[in-house]
């Protein structure tokens, strides 16, 4: 006999569906009410809701840009200059913070008392002071208080430091540079292909990683490669009478240094602050990752005759990576997002430029959407890259 | 002529003041032998291994390998320079490397990295000293030789075919063998095994134990094995060192440990044993199980109250009524024999192995006779 259908209020399927429907209705109502309110208010103030303004000339200048920019460029172009500045400072910051962070993190586990204490002090001070405060200190106390132009600090290698920024030598292209770049690209490409094919054959022959090349072989290869490239460059130089590229040194001319490349005090302060702050967190991530590896692993490596650095490199770190990478991604994202504090020390990142555009054109809604969207895209891109990197370490596991 | 490979001299180690984990321990290991350190858990066995391996620093005494001091207070040759292999209790295989890579790490390590030339200059193997390395039969190997050596090892340990698996993809017994192969790879002077079979189930344990013994014999490796399982020690060892509370109670071949225990602890810990009180008068000892002559009167000299060792097989069932009447307290069937826990009239409990055809149950009375090959007794412990 068929049992009678249960009443609706006892039917889990119906209940679940009903709850979702109610939630969806409330959500749609709230969102549409907010949008409606916004459109009505913007209309009252006679503000358009399109993105046409991005094509209009900006009429303001940006203190430093990588892409060419002047006050006749469009708003959109100004915003793009801001994005590039943000990407530059975050990219450099990620690389530097990782380097410093790994060194400090490993040092925190050192057996040397002085090294360990210094590393701990670094971490505890840097990560417990708000980044905004640190940035302001770096900017106003350090970089703006450097000696004036005429009394610049000269570092070896032609680097000049003063309160207008850091000036350093940079490569300068000459007639030969293009040819050389092309030669290098072709060489790198063929080298990579050859390497890949040799590796594939080694693998196919059943080689294992530990058989690697002998010490003499690998250093011999490196030496041959170095000698070859030096000989090649010398030959080319002798033939054309020009080096592959020239060096351009900053020289004091008139009211400023000419030549070379420079970064502003704002950029230097932001990069220093972001890097040192994030490195403190990365150090903690690295330390936790290393400590998460079973102590027996290090002892097993020692019992096999591996020294401390060898064991760190081949046994501890590869296993620690699995623990390190996910929180490391968080730190990269934090660094990128924290770069928006640039606004406090007048570095023209995308938030600073966006603010200027809002003040001038009044298109606050569109600009905020653009700013948020940009950060979202950058962050998702970093996550995606790191996830792919992470897969390599997840494969081998317990 | 047996030559000594490892000598431990009056070694002491403590982790907290006043608590000696290793207490004045001396031990000599001769080349090619397998010494079993047997003791209850917490007696300091693992600490002893870690001292030999160089993971711990002794507080007193020294460890000498091949005539060279490798550990003494304030001077420790680092573990990686000792050429002492170790098989850990949990194997400590490298989870991110394949079986072949795990094993290959043993002799491929210095080659693998090519790192830090100055370290190689300082180390006693590899490039600048490759002749010395060749004499030692390690490192300085060409890739082909290396592969051959790997193949040999896999053959020896029966791992052929598993080279490309990861440790989590093979069984416990196989992991055990990988750990052993890895420890043997760099031809260590000495291999230490820390409770190597405790993670295996009983059947597998027996098989792997025999295999390990064969592998160690064939590679003519000197080894020290730590265990709390006396059956394991009896089966595998050339010599057993019974350890208790940081001290060695007795060192000797298995049969000597079993039949001539040097102390009451050894007698109680090794083999199934019970004790009955006895009283020495003249050249014999009076017990509840009768009066028995002492074979070696000297042992009992000066003692009066003693405890006499009773092994289950020292007791015989006697059906003519001349024996001592006891009551059955507990029964454990063991195939052809049955292990009974018997209560003597005085209330002392002893264990007796009696033939399986006697179907006694708890409460029954049975008459037994004490027929030890030799009376073994120790001064009675003061209550």
XYZ file of C-alpha atoms in Angstrom:
781
model
C 0.000 0.000 0.000
C 1.244 3.464 -0.765
C 1.814 5.471 2.360
C 0.104 8.886 2.197
C 2.430 11.721 1.104
C 3.893 13.563 4.075
C 2.519 17.040 4.684
C 4.463 19.832 2.993
C 5.935 21.216 6.199
C 7.574 17.783 6.805
C 8.932 17.415 3.283
C 12.685 18.181 3.414
C 12.856 18.806 -0.319
C 10.113 21.413 -0.160
C 11.566 23.007 2.957
C 14.991 23.352 1.420
C 13.555 24.799 -1.783
C 11.351 27.226 0.092
C 14.214 28.512 2.250
C 16.322 29.149 -0.824
C 13.516 30.927 -2.603
C 12.903 33.236 0.368
C 16.595 34.032 0.641
C 16.846 34.746 -3.095
C 13.856 37.086 -2.951
C 15.275 39.069 -0.038
C 18.681 39.278 -1.720
C 17.307 40.432 -5.066
C 15.109 43.020 -3.336
C 18.000 44.472 -1.322
C 20.349 44.690 -4.306
C 17.751 46.197 -6.613
C 16.692 48.691 -3.956
C 20.291 49.853 -3.560
C 20.844 50.077 -7.310
C 17.592 51.941 -7.788
C 18.500 54.377 -5.030
C 21.898 54.975 -6.607
C 20.513 55.560 -10.096
C 17.833 57.939 -8.802
C 20.298 59.939 -6.696
C 22.879 60.154 -9.493
C 20.126 61.299 -11.818
C 19.055 64.003 -9.360
C 22.633 65.326 -9.286
C 22.834 65.089 -13.049
C 25.773 62.623 -12.997
C 25.952 60.167 -15.911
C 26.580 56.469 -15.274
C 28.677 55.589 -18.328
C 32.382 55.042 -18.861
C 32.666 57.660 -21.626
C 34.618 60.041 -19.368
C 37.611 57.681 -19.542
C 38.350 59.061 -23.031
C 38.446 62.703 -21.928
C 41.779 64.400 -21.302
C 42.864 64.154 -17.681
C 44.392 67.584 -17.360
C 46.532 66.634 -14.373
C 50.043 65.279 -14.114
C 51.309 62.190 -12.328
C 54.602 62.554 -10.487
C 56.063 59.306 -11.800
C 54.909 56.854 -14.432
C 56.467 54.061 -16.370
C 54.270 54.409 -19.404
C 54.532 57.819 -21.104
C 52.041 60.259 -19.631
C 51.340 64.002 -19.706
C 48.366 66.191 -18.802
C 46.809 65.795 -22.243
C 46.482 62.012 -21.840
C 43.046 60.554 -21.199
C 41.599 59.570 -17.793
C 41.748 55.931 -18.842
C 45.421 56.247 -19.665
C 46.034 57.912 -16.279
C 44.317 55.026 -14.541
C 46.411 52.545 -16.530
C 49.564 54.403 -15.415
C 48.372 53.943 -11.826
C 47.802 50.218 -12.400
C 51.295 49.812 -13.837
C 52.771 51.622 -10.828
C 50.868 49.318 -8.472
C 52.003 46.235 -10.391
C 55.602 47.439 -10.345
C 55.750 48.042 -6.620
C 53.863 44.818 -5.763
C 55.892 42.666 -8.128
C 59.217 43.958 -6.805
C 57.860 43.770 -3.260
C 56.825 40.116 -3.633
C 60.236 39.086 -4.911
C 62.160 41.024 -2.249
C 59.834 40.093 0.613
C 60.104 36.405 -0.293
C 63.884 36.549 -0.350
C 64.192 38.403 2.948
C 61.372 36.385 4.517
C 62.939 33.003 3.728
C 66.320 34.114 5.062
C 64.814 35.526 8.259
C 62.530 32.512 8.698
C 65.385 30.037 8.432
C 67.495 32.250 10.708
C 64.813 32.094 13.385
C 65.562 28.373 13.677
C 69.313 28.857 13.681
C 71.417 27.311 16.426
C 73.415 30.539 16.579
C 72.012 32.631 19.419
C 72.806 36.006 17.861
C 71.323 35.134 14.466
C 68.219 33.651 16.051
C 67.657 36.608 18.366
C 68.164 39.170 15.608
C 65.672 37.362 13.391
C 63.128 37.121 16.203
C 63.543 40.802 17.036
C 63.061 41.720 13.393
C 59.862 39.712 13.117
C 58.387 40.886 16.403
C 59.042 44.578 15.759
C 58.067 44.702 12.102
C 54.863 42.740 12.259
C 53.543 44.437 15.384
C 53.638 48.010 14.112
C 50.864 49.018 11.694
C 52.033 49.210 8.108
C 50.653 52.747 7.687
C 52.841 53.978 10.551
C 55.860 52.216 9.118
C 55.292 53.718 5.682
C 55.025 57.227 7.103
C 58.201 56.676 9.136
C 60.114 55.389 6.119
C 58.899 58.308 4.028
C 59.163 61.278 6.363
C 61.902 60.157 8.736
C 64.195 58.279 6.369
C 63.778 59.116 2.715
C 62.786 62.785 3.000
C 65.619 63.397 5.476
C 68.358 62.209 3.182
C 70.941 64.860 2.287
C 69.953 67.406 -0.379
C 70.911 67.081 -3.999
C 74.264 68.831 -3.769
C 75.451 66.616 -0.928
C 74.179 63.308 -2.306
C 75.475 60.127 -0.753
C 77.618 58.419 -3.370
C 77.637 54.651 -3.134
C 80.108 52.493 -5.042
C 78.895 51.608 -8.519
C 77.622 55.096 -9.264
C 74.523 54.997 -7.050
C 73.503 58.414 -5.709
C 71.086 58.852 -2.826
C 69.490 62.158 -1.806
C 66.143 63.515 -0.669
C 64.884 63.536 -4.233
C 65.282 59.812 -4.608
C 67.728 57.072 -5.458
C 69.696 57.410 -8.704
C 71.479 54.417 -10.167
C 73.189 53.450 -13.424
C 71.043 51.688 -15.990
C 71.552 49.901 -19.266
C 71.528 52.073 -22.334
C 70.699 50.616 -25.706
C 73.047 51.243 -28.631
C 73.093 50.196 -32.282
C 74.025 46.642 -31.427
C 71.558 46.000 -28.620
C 68.701 44.816 -30.785
C 70.874 42.290 -32.603
C 72.295 41.028 -29.320
C 68.873 40.627 -27.767
C 67.752 38.581 -30.736
C 70.873 36.399 -30.600
C 70.291 35.837 -26.882
C 66.631 34.940 -27.398
C 67.493 32.397 -30.081
C 70.275 30.912 -27.911
C 68.014 30.648 -24.870
C 65.264 29.046 -26.904
C 67.495 26.424 -28.521
C 69.176 25.783 -25.179
C 65.828 25.227 -23.469
C 64.634 22.881 -26.201
C 67.894 20.909 -26.117
C 67.778 20.664 -22.313
C 64.180 19.520 -22.376
C 64.940 16.816 -24.936
C 67.981 15.534 -23.034
C 65.983 15.435 -19.801
C 63.174 13.582 -21.499
C 65.588 10.984 -22.807
C 67.188 10.601 -19.402
C 63.789 10.039 -17.851
C 62.810 7.616 -20.577
C 65.997 5.657 -19.928
C 64.862 5.167 -16.369
C 67.177 7.688 -14.820
C 66.289 8.898 -11.384
C 66.805 12.320 -9.912
C 69.514 11.285 -7.494
C 71.767 10.058 -10.246
C 72.132 13.640 -11.399
C 75.232 14.778 -13.124
C 78.413 14.472 -11.192
C 79.900 17.534 -9.598
C 82.645 17.767 -12.212
C 80.108 17.378 -15.006
C 77.787 20.141 -13.864
C 80.550 22.604 -13.046
C 82.308 21.676 -16.258
C 79.125 22.427 -18.174
C 78.694 25.743 -16.391
C 82.322 26.702 -17.029
C 82.079 25.776 -20.707
C 78.902 27.790 -21.050
C 80.452 30.840 -19.372
C 83.638 30.659 -21.439
C 81.596 30.219 -24.599
C 79.415 33.238 -23.967
C 82.359 35.434 -22.933
C 84.222 34.420 -26.100
C 81.123 35.075 -28.179
C 80.540 38.528 -26.738
C 84.214 39.470 -27.085
C 84.211 38.341 -30.713
C 81.071 40.335 -31.460
C 82.472 43.371 -29.665
C 85.741 43.184 -31.618
C 83.865 42.725 -34.876
C 81.416 45.609 -34.519
C 83.555 47.786 -32.287
C 80.640 48.193 -29.864
C 79.671 46.375 -26.668
C 76.217 44.721 -26.576
C 74.886 47.595 -24.502
C 76.211 50.642 -22.771
C 75.856 51.795 -19.162
C 74.346 55.180 -18.432
C 75.566 56.786 -15.173
C 73.677 59.491 -13.315
C 75.611 62.761 -13.467
C 74.773 65.985 -11.663
C 73.860 68.550 -14.307
C 72.217 71.813 -13.397
C 69.458 71.253 -10.846
C 69.242 67.467 -11.047
C 70.961 64.258 -11.960
C 70.804 63.281 -15.609
C 71.217 59.822 -17.032
C 70.795 56.424 -15.440
C 67.552 55.593 -13.762
C 65.966 56.754 -10.544
C 63.176 56.031 -8.134
C 61.372 58.672 -6.135
C 61.496 58.825 -2.319
C 57.811 57.854 -2.362
C 58.454 54.705 -4.362
C 61.522 53.812 -2.288
C 59.627 54.325 0.978
C 56.623 52.299 -0.193
C 58.757 49.446 -1.505
C 60.928 49.347 1.629
C 57.951 49.477 3.975
C 55.887 46.870 2.137
C 58.845 44.536 1.692
C 60.108 44.601 5.263
C 56.599 44.378 6.737
C 55.510 41.443 4.586
C 58.896 39.717 4.990
C 58.232 39.498 8.720
C 55.008 37.563 8.051
C 56.638 35.403 5.389
C 59.403 34.586 7.870
C 56.777 33.259 10.264
C 55.139 31.239 7.493
C 58.488 29.727 6.525
C 59.386 28.943 10.128
C 56.032 27.268 10.742
C 56.421 25.277 7.536
C 59.858 24.018 8.481
C 58.733 23.143 11.979
C 55.757 21.261 10.569
C 58.126 18.775 8.951
C 58.679 15.793 11.203
C 61.905 16.099 13.192
C 62.766 12.533 12.235
C 63.170 13.629 8.619
C 66.110 15.862 9.447
C 67.649 13.142 11.597
C 67.165 10.575 8.853
C 68.915 12.920 6.438
C 71.799 13.368 8.877
C 72.057 9.601 9.364
C 72.431 9.317 5.579
C 75.340 11.722 5.599
C 73.579 14.897 4.467
C 74.871 18.123 5.931
C 72.522 20.681 7.425
C 72.182 22.811 4.272
C 71.807 19.764 2.047
C 69.139 18.358 4.280
C 67.349 21.720 4.346
C 67.407 21.951 0.586
C 66.561 18.387 -0.387
C 64.557 17.024 2.506
C 63.091 19.735 4.719
C 62.153 22.555 2.324
C 60.464 20.390 -0.335
C 58.193 19.011 2.365
C 57.750 22.350 4.072
C 56.613 23.841 0.740
C 53.310 22.021 1.010
C 52.605 23.830 4.244
C 54.191 27.114 3.221
C 52.599 27.868 -0.137
C 48.937 28.496 0.795
C 49.665 31.062 3.561
C 52.406 32.496 1.364
C 49.785 33.273 -1.292
C 47.863 35.150 1.397
C 50.924 37.257 2.124
C 51.400 38.041 -1.577
C 47.779 39.129 -1.815
C 48.151 41.196 1.351
C 51.226 42.912 -0.019
C 49.452 43.750 -3.253
C 46.396 45.110 -1.486
C 48.464 46.954 1.124
C 50.204 48.807 -1.687
C 47.051 50.959 -1.778
C 48.401 52.641 1.372
C 50.642 54.433 -1.139
C 47.985 57.122 -1.048
C 49.295 58.170 2.398
C 52.774 58.969 1.124
C 51.725 60.395 -2.241
C 52.897 57.592 -4.457
C 50.631 57.554 -7.529
C 49.329 53.994 -7.383
C 45.981 53.059 -8.837
C 44.015 54.205 -5.777
C 45.762 57.581 -5.693
C 45.211 58.149 -9.409
C 41.644 56.873 -9.103
C 40.973 59.383 -6.316
C 42.284 62.223 -8.408
C 40.067 61.159 -11.299
C 37.049 61.012 -8.971
C 37.769 64.515 -7.658
C 38.146 65.926 -11.140
C 35.439 64.157 -13.078
C 32.992 63.243 -10.311
C 32.454 59.713 -11.624
C 32.863 58.133 -8.180
C 30.782 55.015 -8.771
C 32.492 54.013 -11.980
C 35.956 54.645 -10.593
C 35.311 52.675 -7.417
C 34.042 49.769 -9.527
C 37.181 49.975 -11.672
C 39.503 50.139 -8.666
C 37.838 47.199 -6.954
C 37.707 45.214 -10.167
C 41.392 45.807 -10.799
C 42.430 44.564 -7.360
C 40.148 41.573 -7.795
C 41.746 40.668 -11.119
C 45.301 41.105 -9.795
C 44.569 39.013 -6.696
C 42.835 36.246 -8.630
C 45.740 36.154 -11.071
C 48.245 35.728 -8.231
C 46.100 33.023 -6.638
C 45.789 31.180 -9.908
C 49.532 31.267 -10.543
C 50.346 30.088 -7.023
C 47.751 27.337 -7.201
C 49.422 25.953 -10.271
C 52.761 26.143 -8.454
C 51.215 24.419 -5.459
C 50.025 21.460 -7.537
C 53.606 20.402 -8.110
C 54.185 19.993 -4.395
C 50.852 18.415 -3.635
C 51.397 15.457 -5.963
C 53.891 13.579 -3.821
C 52.405 13.105 -0.435
C 51.296 10.747 2.196
C 90.141 -12.924 15.904
C 87.135 -10.718 16.543
C 87.954 -7.070 16.144
C 86.040 -4.337 17.856
C 84.179 -1.826 15.725
C 82.380 0.113 18.426
C 83.225 0.607 22.022
C 81.094 2.449 24.525
C 82.950 3.431 27.677
C 81.158 4.338 30.903
C 78.587 6.394 29.031
C 76.205 8.600 31.027
C 73.344 10.763 29.848
C 70.643 12.654 31.679
C 67.943 15.014 30.514
C 67.071 16.291 33.983
C 69.470 16.700 36.880
C 69.771 13.525 38.916
C 67.860 11.351 36.480
C 70.319 9.215 34.603
C 68.730 7.878 31.442
C 71.971 6.115 30.576
C 73.939 5.187 33.658
C 77.576 4.180 33.405
C 77.011 1.960 30.397
C 79.826 0.082 28.688
C 79.420 -2.140 25.654
C 81.697 -3.557 22.990
C 80.482 -4.534 19.544
C 82.624 -6.738 17.337
C 82.715 -6.453 13.565
C 80.020 -8.264 11.657
C 77.905 -9.147 14.664
C 74.324 -8.281 15.451
C 73.817 -7.038 18.959
C 70.320 -6.723 20.345
C 69.656 -4.214 23.095
C 66.677 -5.647 24.930
C 64.791 -3.872 27.659
C 61.385 -2.681 28.797
C 60.077 0.560 27.310
C 61.548 3.633 28.908
C 64.798 1.967 29.901
C 66.917 4.237 27.702
C 67.385 2.008 24.658
C 66.513 4.658 22.103
C 68.611 7.254 23.912
C 71.550 4.859 23.687
C 71.089 4.600 19.908
C 70.794 8.362 19.580
C 74.024 8.762 21.535
C 75.805 6.336 19.217
C 74.364 8.098 16.185
C 75.351 11.552 17.410
C 71.902 13.076 17.914
C 72.588 13.423 21.638
C 75.705 14.506 23.513
C 76.869 12.347 26.422
C 77.305 13.851 29.871
C 80.105 11.440 30.737
C 82.028 8.651 29.045
C 82.780 8.254 25.381
C 81.843 6.395 22.229
C 84.722 5.027 20.179
C 84.298 3.822 16.600
C 87.180 2.048 14.866
C 89.562 3.347 17.514
C 88.468 6.943 17.066
C 86.476 8.868 19.659
C 83.261 10.099 18.054
C 81.419 11.299 21.149
C 82.502 12.596 24.490
C 81.261 15.510 26.580
C 82.027 18.629 24.608
C 83.137 16.823 21.468
C 80.705 15.281 19.030
C 81.379 14.249 15.454
C 78.185 15.365 13.641
C 75.838 12.511 12.653
C 76.359 13.092 8.938
C 80.095 12.448 9.265
C 79.909 9.215 11.246
C 79.034 6.657 8.594
C 76.533 5.104 10.913
C 73.275 4.145 9.239
C 70.014 4.230 11.093
C 66.652 2.573 10.554
C 64.089 4.552 12.470
C 61.112 3.124 14.273
C 58.705 4.965 11.973
C 61.201 4.512 9.076
C 61.300 8.301 8.423
C 61.225 7.723 4.668
C 61.186 10.908 2.604
C 57.554 11.164 1.448
C 58.345 13.494 -1.453
C 60.865 11.138 -3.060
C 60.386 7.820 -4.820
C 61.724 4.587 -3.403
C 64.760 4.743 -5.683
C 65.424 8.347 -4.726
C 65.071 7.543 -1.057
C 67.638 4.798 -1.341
C 69.777 6.790 -3.763
C 70.056 9.582 -1.234
C 72.344 7.365 0.786
C 75.199 7.508 -1.677
C 74.038 10.098 -4.159
C 73.726 12.917 -1.688
C 77.009 14.688 -2.174
C 76.760 14.175 -5.894
C 73.172 15.258 -5.997
C 73.809 18.724 -4.744
C 77.139 19.717 -6.131
C 76.509 22.438 -3.596
C 79.117 24.330 -1.666
C 82.526 23.432 -3.096
C 84.242 24.428 0.147
C 82.242 21.799 1.986
C 83.505 19.162 -0.368
C 87.045 20.349 0.238
C 86.495 19.858 3.935
C 84.664 16.557 3.682
C 86.584 13.342 3.401
C 84.824 12.135 0.322
C 84.242 13.128 -3.246
C 86.196 15.098 -5.674
C 89.497 16.319 -4.278
C 89.872 13.068 -2.391
C 88.185 10.802 -4.864
C 90.936 8.217 -4.504
C 90.229 7.952 -0.824
C 86.561 7.798 -1.663
C 87.137 4.963 -4.095
C 88.968 3.054 -1.392
C 85.991 3.458 0.866
C 83.811 2.151 -1.898
C 81.370 5.027 -1.811
C 80.723 8.287 -3.602
C 83.000 9.053 -6.531
C 80.732 6.575 -8.287
C 79.936 7.147 -11.919
C 76.214 7.206 -12.706
C 76.436 3.721 -14.213
C 78.173 2.264 -11.171
C 75.671 4.038 -9.036
C 72.776 2.501 -10.867
C 74.398 -0.881 -10.591
C 74.818 -0.446 -6.856
C 71.173 0.598 -6.579
C 70.130 -2.493 -8.505
C 72.245 -4.656 -6.192
C 70.614 -3.129 -3.165
C 67.136 -3.606 -4.573
C 68.009 -7.183 -5.360
C 69.341 -7.717 -1.866
C 66.287 -6.259 -0.194
C 63.761 -7.655 -2.645
C 62.520 -4.240 -3.708
C 63.070 -4.643 -7.454
C 60.129 -3.239 -9.393
C 59.127 -0.711 -6.770
C 61.737 1.908 -7.665
C 59.298 4.473 -8.972
C 56.693 4.189 -6.253
C 56.333 6.710 -3.473
C 56.586 5.546 0.128
C 52.853 5.953 0.720
C 52.164 3.678 -2.247
C 53.888 0.606 -0.797
C 53.075 -1.676 2.128
C 54.485 -1.453 5.633
C 56.818 -4.397 5.105
C 58.119 -2.855 1.903
C 58.638 0.471 3.640
C 60.657 -1.364 6.243
C 62.888 -2.787 3.554
C 63.272 0.596 1.867
C 64.405 2.021 5.191
C 66.926 -0.780 5.517
C 68.168 -0.411 1.938
C 68.520 3.325 2.459
C 70.529 2.824 5.623
C 72.782 0.282 3.905
C 73.270 2.342 0.751
C 76.299 4.311 1.822
C 78.017 1.190 3.173
C 77.959 2.357 6.756
C 80.388 0.898 9.273
C 77.479 0.251 11.555
C 73.700 0.121 11.208
C 71.418 0.978 14.093
C 67.850 -0.300 14.069
C 65.386 1.290 16.457
C 62.476 -1.098 17.126
C 62.384 -1.805 13.408
C 59.564 -4.332 13.474
C 57.178 -2.752 15.923
C 54.994 -1.251 13.193
C 54.373 -4.587 11.473
C 51.723 -7.156 12.277
C 52.785 -10.396 13.935
C 53.025 -12.646 10.851
C 54.807 -10.087 8.749
C 57.119 -9.297 11.640
C 58.450 -12.830 11.729
C 59.061 -12.903 7.981
C 60.630 -9.466 7.740
C 62.785 -10.247 10.750
C 64.303 -13.257 9.024
C 64.755 -11.264 5.823
C 66.494 -8.446 7.644
C 68.825 -10.914 9.307
C 69.668 -12.405 5.901
C 70.246 -8.978 4.344
C 72.477 -7.897 7.221
C 74.438 -11.152 7.047
C 74.901 -10.988 3.304
C 76.049 -7.387 3.394
C 78.266 -8.337 6.362
C 77.098 -5.283 8.219
C 77.614 -4.785 11.910
C 74.360 -3.816 13.513
C 72.789 -2.866 16.779
C 69.085 -3.510 17.101
C 66.919 -2.132 19.845
C 63.764 -3.941 20.880
C 61.499 -4.682 23.795
C 60.396 -7.961 22.220
C 62.433 -10.806 23.673
C 61.309 -13.311 21.065
C 62.668 -10.992 18.397
C 65.946 -10.597 20.258
C 66.325 -14.345 20.803
C 65.702 -15.053 17.146
C 67.855 -12.501 15.462
C 70.756 -11.599 17.743
C 74.283 -12.914 18.034
C 74.494 -11.276 21.384
C 71.856 -9.747 23.586
C 72.430 -6.838 25.926
C 69.661 -6.672 28.497
C 69.106 -3.143 29.660
C 67.199 -1.815 32.645
C 66.924 1.743 33.947
C 69.890 2.914 31.913
C 72.213 0.115 32.961
C 73.246 -3.092 31.248
C 72.215 -6.071 33.323
C 73.827 -8.756 31.216
C 75.500 -9.132 27.838
C 75.843 -12.498 26.179
C 74.563 -14.922 23.565
C 70.806 -15.623 23.664
C 71.066 -19.056 25.268
C 73.210 -17.692 28.065
C 70.715 -14.914 28.722
C 67.904 -17.430 28.793
C 69.538 -20.199 30.824
C 71.979 -18.316 32.993
C 70.360 -14.980 33.751
C 72.841 -12.867 35.671
C 70.292 -10.964 37.707
C 66.776 -11.315 38.957
C 65.695 -8.642 36.476
C 67.055 -10.616 33.530
C 65.510 -13.811 34.830
C 62.158 -12.094 35.208
C 62.267 -10.178 31.932
C 63.538 -12.863 29.575
C 61.458 -15.973 29.082
C 58.325 -16.794 31.051
C 59.202 -16.886 34.665
C 57.819 -16.979 38.169
C 59.636 -16.982 41.468
C 59.053 -18.926 44.648
C 60.607 -18.135 47.997
C 63.291 -20.502 49.230
C 65.678 -20.945 52.112
C 69.270 -22.053 51.722
C 70.609 -24.546 54.150
C 73.964 -26.092 53.446
C 74.294 -27.079 49.824
C 70.628 -27.178 48.978
C 67.615 -24.967 48.990
C 64.283 -25.606 50.656
C 61.201 -24.520 48.782
C 57.528 -25.254 48.755
C 58.231 -27.472 45.763
C 60.707 -29.566 47.684
C 64.389 -29.547 48.629
C 66.834 -29.179 45.776
C 70.613 -29.347 45.721
C 72.537 -26.307 44.524
C 74.823 -27.126 41.603
C 77.054 -24.181 42.255
C 77.145 -23.617 45.984
C 79.184 -20.469 45.542
C 76.223 -18.601 44.086
C 74.225 -19.021 47.216
C 77.070 -18.360 49.636
C 76.073 -15.939 52.289
C 72.452 -15.842 51.197
C 69.775 -17.417 53.232
C 66.436 -16.163 52.033
C 66.312 -16.493 48.264
C 63.918 -16.441 45.344
C 64.072 -19.443 43.075
C 63.404 -19.076 39.370
C 60.585 -21.258 38.032
C 60.203 -21.574 34.256
C 56.927 -23.133 33.062
C 58.795 -26.097 31.567
C 60.605 -26.819 34.849
C 57.350 -28.222 36.191
C 56.115 -31.718 35.412
C 52.739 -33.205 35.989
C 52.979 -36.104 38.375
C 50.097 -38.517 38.702
C 51.478 -40.753 41.462
C 50.704 -38.213 44.143
C 54.310 -37.512 45.140
C 54.330 -33.963 43.897
C 53.053 -30.767 45.394
C 49.297 -30.260 45.250
C 48.347 -26.964 43.635
C 45.141 -25.326 42.472
C 44.519 -24.128 38.963
C 43.815 -20.397 38.836
C 43.952 -19.699 35.122
C 44.265 -21.639 31.874
C 45.766 -20.520 28.567
C 45.700 -23.073 25.750
C 48.793 -23.046 23.559
C 48.315 -26.017 21.231
C 50.295 -29.054 22.348
C 50.847 -27.500 25.732
C 48.660 -25.576 28.083
C 49.982 -22.805 30.255
C 48.438 -22.996 33.711
C 48.635 -20.478 36.446
C 48.849 -22.550 39.608
C 48.394 -21.469 43.210
C 50.703 -23.093 45.734
C 49.368 -23.833 49.224
C 51.106 -20.689 50.499
C 49.286 -18.613 47.916
C 52.308 -18.029 45.631
C 51.357 -18.119 41.981
C 53.520 -19.901 39.445
C 53.164 -20.683 35.772
C 53.468 -24.223 34.497
C 53.419 -25.676 30.993
C 51.652 -29.003 31.215
C 50.689 -31.420 28.430
C 47.611 -30.496 26.447
C 45.748 -33.718 27.199
C 45.235 -32.666 30.819
C 41.960 -30.857 30.595
C 41.975 -28.967 33.856
C 39.780 -26.033 34.557
C 40.127 -23.275 37.150
C 39.523 -24.626 40.644
C 40.825 -28.141 39.906
C 43.778 -29.381 41.882
C 46.835 -30.868 40.234
C 50.033 -32.376 41.509
C 53.305 -31.083 40.040
C 56.989 -31.767 40.482
C 59.777 -29.194 40.174
C 62.511 -30.515 37.857
C 64.798 -27.645 36.891
C 67.993 -28.433 34.948
C 69.771 -26.242 37.439
C 68.599 -24.245 40.414
C 68.796 -20.519 39.756
C 68.158 -18.295 42.697
C 68.616 -14.682 43.772
C 68.630 -13.055 47.173
C 65.085 -12.306 48.253
C 63.978 -8.749 47.657
C 63.247 -6.934 50.878
C 59.640 -6.062 51.219
